[in-house]
XYZ file of C-alpha atoms in Angstrom:
198
model
C -15.537 13.268 -7.610
C -13.575 14.629 -11.084
C -10.608 15.385 -8.917
C -10.663 11.632 -7.574
C -10.791 9.927 -10.985
C -8.366 12.257 -12.479
C -6.341 11.161 -9.162
C -6.583 7.850 -10.431
C -5.686 8.136 -13.762
C -2.655 9.697 -13.057
C -2.123 7.483 -10.816
C -2.296 4.149 -13.080
C 0.032 5.857 -15.609
C 2.197 6.448 -13.205
C 2.287 3.431 -11.751
C 1.559 0.771 -14.649
C 1.476 2.585 -18.191
C 4.811 4.309 -18.134
C 6.697 1.228 -16.132
C 5.655 -0.737 -18.468
C 6.726 1.673 -21.400
C 9.191 2.102 -20.223
C 10.543 -1.631 -19.780
C 8.982 -2.417 -23.322
C 11.254 0.270 -25.071
C 14.580 0.408 -22.997
C 14.885 -4.078 -23.029
C 15.845 -3.727 -26.898
C 18.764 -2.049 -26.018
C 20.066 -2.264 -22.661
C 19.749 -5.321 -20.234
C 16.938 -6.178 -18.519
C 17.388 -5.576 -15.369
C 18.725 -1.993 -16.163
C 15.970 -1.395 -18.112
C 13.610 -2.597 -14.929
C 15.191 -0.457 -12.611
C 14.811 2.749 -15.028
C 11.333 1.502 -15.539
C 11.076 1.041 -11.078
C 12.380 4.586 -10.984
C 8.863 6.222 -12.280
C 7.013 5.561 -8.803
C 10.212 6.815 -7.237
C 9.966 10.213 -9.045
C 6.352 10.482 -8.218
C 7.103 9.912 -4.586
C 9.901 12.894 -4.741
C 7.239 15.267 -6.541
C 4.589 14.669 -3.436
C 7.460 15.471 -1.002
C 8.568 18.826 -2.718
C 5.094 19.581 -3.804
C 3.761 18.953 0.178
C 6.726 19.634 2.325
C 6.068 15.691 3.940
C 6.896 12.315 3.653
C 3.506 10.914 5.333
C 4.620 6.582 6.657
C 3.198 4.899 3.814
C 4.751 6.852 1.762
C 8.455 6.666 3.204
C 7.959 2.549 3.165
C 7.258 2.654 -0.568
C 10.573 5.083 -1.067
C 12.230 2.707 0.714
C 11.262 -0.456 -0.674
C 12.348 1.082 -4.251
C 15.700 2.499 -3.251
C 16.411 -0.712 -1.037
C 15.134 -3.488 -4.299
C 17.177 -1.513 -7.088
C 19.899 -1.536 -4.799
C 19.550 -5.260 -4.305
C 19.042 -5.884 -7.379
C 22.006 -4.315 -8.934
C 24.387 -6.110 -5.811
C 22.652 -9.321 -6.846
C 18.840 -9.222 -7.288
C 17.115 -9.718 -10.216
C 14.540 -8.358 -12.394
C 11.816 -10.576 -10.384
C 13.365 -8.859 -7.443
C 12.656 -5.422 -8.417
C 8.823 -6.151 -8.665
C 8.612 -7.567 -5.634
C 9.123 -4.239 -4.159
C 5.953 -2.722 -2.810
C 5.576 -6.551 -1.314
C 8.156 -6.106 1.110
C 6.547 -2.993 2.300
C 2.474 -4.276 2.415
C 4.007 -7.714 3.077
C 5.417 -6.067 6.652
C 2.619 -3.661 7.270
C 0.156 -6.538 7.324
C 2.750 -8.352 9.485
C 2.785 -5.236 11.995
C -0.681 -4.803 11.931
C -1.021 -8.121 13.222
C 0.792 -8.279 15.542
C -0.365 -4.838 17.039
C -3.521 -6.804 18.122
C -1.418 -8.099 20.800
C -0.173 -4.477 21.949
C -2.312 -2.517 24.273
C -3.666 0.009 21.398
C -3.326 -1.587 18.045
C -2.064 0.407 14.969
C -5.723 0.915 13.477
C -6.482 2.702 17.064
C -3.494 5.331 16.214
C -4.320 5.507 12.373
C -8.111 6.872 13.443
C -7.091 9.055 16.317
C -4.718 11.072 13.526
C -8.001 11.230 11.232
C -10.884 12.139 14.005
C -11.314 15.674 14.582
C -11.748 15.619 18.385
C -9.272 13.086 19.064
C -10.628 12.818 22.685
C -13.648 10.945 21.577
C -11.477 7.568 20.432
C -9.476 7.807 23.763
C -12.552 7.999 25.749
C -14.230 5.215 23.573
C -11.683 3.031 24.109
C -11.195 2.876 28.342
C -15.083 2.347 28.293
C -16.154 0.486 25.203
C -14.871 -3.187 25.591
C -17.487 -3.343 21.997
C -14.735 -0.905 20.568
C -11.699 -2.182 21.467
C -12.650 -5.413 19.756
C -14.090 -3.132 16.521
C -10.449 -1.613 16.384
C -8.585 -5.309 16.873
C -10.743 -6.982 13.943
C -10.331 -4.281 11.848
C -6.562 -4.177 12.174
C -6.765 -8.160 12.327
C -8.177 -7.773 8.820
C -6.492 -5.080 7.376
C -3.601 -7.316 8.372
C -4.451 -10.082 6.619
C -5.297 -8.406 3.395
C -2.034 -6.537 3.091
C -0.318 -9.637 3.561
C -2.483 -11.369 1.064
C -2.123 -8.670 -1.423
C 1.877 -9.880 -0.898
C 1.446 -13.005 -1.808
C -0.387 -12.575 -4.775
C 2.316 -10.398 -6.400
C 4.612 -13.482 -5.651
C 2.577 -15.279 -7.241
C 1.983 -12.988 -10.249
C 5.385 -12.288 -10.803
C 7.154 -15.705 -10.420
C 4.575 -17.326 -12.548
C 4.131 -14.489 -15.718
C 6.527 -12.761 -17.909
C 8.256 -9.726 -16.667
C 6.364 -7.589 -19.129
C 3.239 -8.741 -18.243
C 3.608 -9.153 -14.491
C 4.952 -5.127 -14.610
C 1.229 -4.838 -15.833
C -1.157 -7.518 -13.389
C 1.082 -6.812 -10.385
C 0.066 -3.124 -9.696
C -3.534 -3.790 -10.651
C -3.470 -7.216 -8.501
C -2.045 -4.541 -5.682
C -5.015 -1.291 -6.625
C -7.741 -4.933 -6.278
C -6.615 -5.643 -2.952
C -6.593 -2.312 -1.478
C -10.211 -1.163 -2.789
C -11.860 -4.264 -1.397
C -10.046 -3.636 1.998
C -11.466 0.178 1.683
C -15.309 -0.825 0.790
C -14.947 -3.597 3.318
C -13.668 -1.162 5.744
C -16.328 1.555 4.966
C -19.386 -1.097 5.406
C -17.807 -2.457 8.602
C -18.292 1.206 10.230
C -21.329 1.663 8.554
C -22.863 -1.078 10.331
C -21.223 -0.316 13.591
C -23.273 3.012 14.005
C -26.107 1.590 12.848
C -25.573 -0.921 15.630
C -25.026 1.875 18.231
């Protein structure tokens, strides 16, 4: 629990506090777009750190990494500050759409996530092949996560275009954490309910 709390605090500092401070301090000395680009690099440095430390880059981190790089490049060739602030929204929006579209495929994306985090993968495979209720359960999870991630992206778009840059820099990641926390909370209780019924 202590490690988890420390991780949350570090994440908040890296993704909210430091970018805000860097942007606020630098914008009085250099152009706003350069200040915001430098502020946006803080999470990028954190990604590099974990890449070196863990010697691997998972799929989600890869999306975030690519989103940050592309948004900064786009801003420099004609984008604006708000475009940079929406970097994670491109990723979560696309991931949400992928989750929803995967429902139409033989096996939704959530199925492969379940396979990855389950010790005995044969159990998942067997249940998928034999239990219609399990397949329905997986598709519901894919739908909820897909819709949730797309809502998160839309909420951040509204925040970025309705608030001043300095405020959006703080509010935007907080909104992201709230939506993801709600999705995780729902996911845990949905799984528990199914286990109780089973």
